[in-house]
XYZ file of C-alpha atoms in Angstrom:
58
model
C 128.677 112.353 112.631
C 126.819 113.607 109.568
C 125.024 110.268 109.271
C 123.732 110.619 112.824
C 122.410 114.092 112.052
C 120.628 112.855 108.929
C 119.161 109.945 110.845
C 117.970 112.215 113.635
C 116.404 114.630 111.160
C 114.667 111.779 109.380
C 113.184 110.505 112.632
C 111.987 114.017 113.480
C 110.225 114.158 110.121
C 108.553 110.834 110.865
C 107.139 111.864 114.236
C 104.090 113.788 112.919
C 103.285 110.943 110.530
C 103.535 108.366 113.303
C 101.352 110.474 115.567
C 98.742 110.808 112.805
C 98.725 107.041 112.308
C 98.302 106.474 116.034
C 95.316 108.818 116.057
C 93.838 107.158 112.974
C 94.225 103.687 114.493
C 93.437 104.613 118.088
C 91.190 101.621 118.708
C 92.807 98.980 120.892
C 91.378 95.933 119.153
C 93.846 93.450 117.717
C 93.074 94.060 114.028
C 93.458 97.810 114.352
C 96.742 97.477 116.214
C 98.035 95.117 113.531
C 97.118 97.629 110.827
C 98.904 100.375 112.795
C 102.059 98.264 112.971
C 101.910 97.586 109.232
C 101.555 101.281 108.424
C 104.400 102.203 110.769
C 106.647 99.604 109.138
C 105.928 101.146 105.740
C 107.069 104.504 107.087
C 110.212 103.057 108.647
C 111.090 101.198 105.461
C 110.698 104.329 103.364
C 112.911 106.375 105.672
C 115.444 103.551 105.928
C 115.824 103.450 102.163
C 116.321 107.220 102.087
C 118.992 107.014 104.783
C 120.674 104.092 103.027
C 120.957 106.052 99.779
C 122.196 109.147 101.610
C 124.865 107.138 103.407
C 126.291 105.788 100.182
C 126.219 109.114 98.350
C 128.522 110.646 100.946
């Protein structure tokens, strides 16, 4: 249960960052959308590594 709470909190922390990226890369052309996806993946990877470490510390 605690892992779910941590995961949920982490995703809530990501939301403003994701929204900012979407505003920054608001153009619908293919290159801009690709850059948006790359930036979002960086965010998800960083939060995934944080959650992974937290899960194994418990």
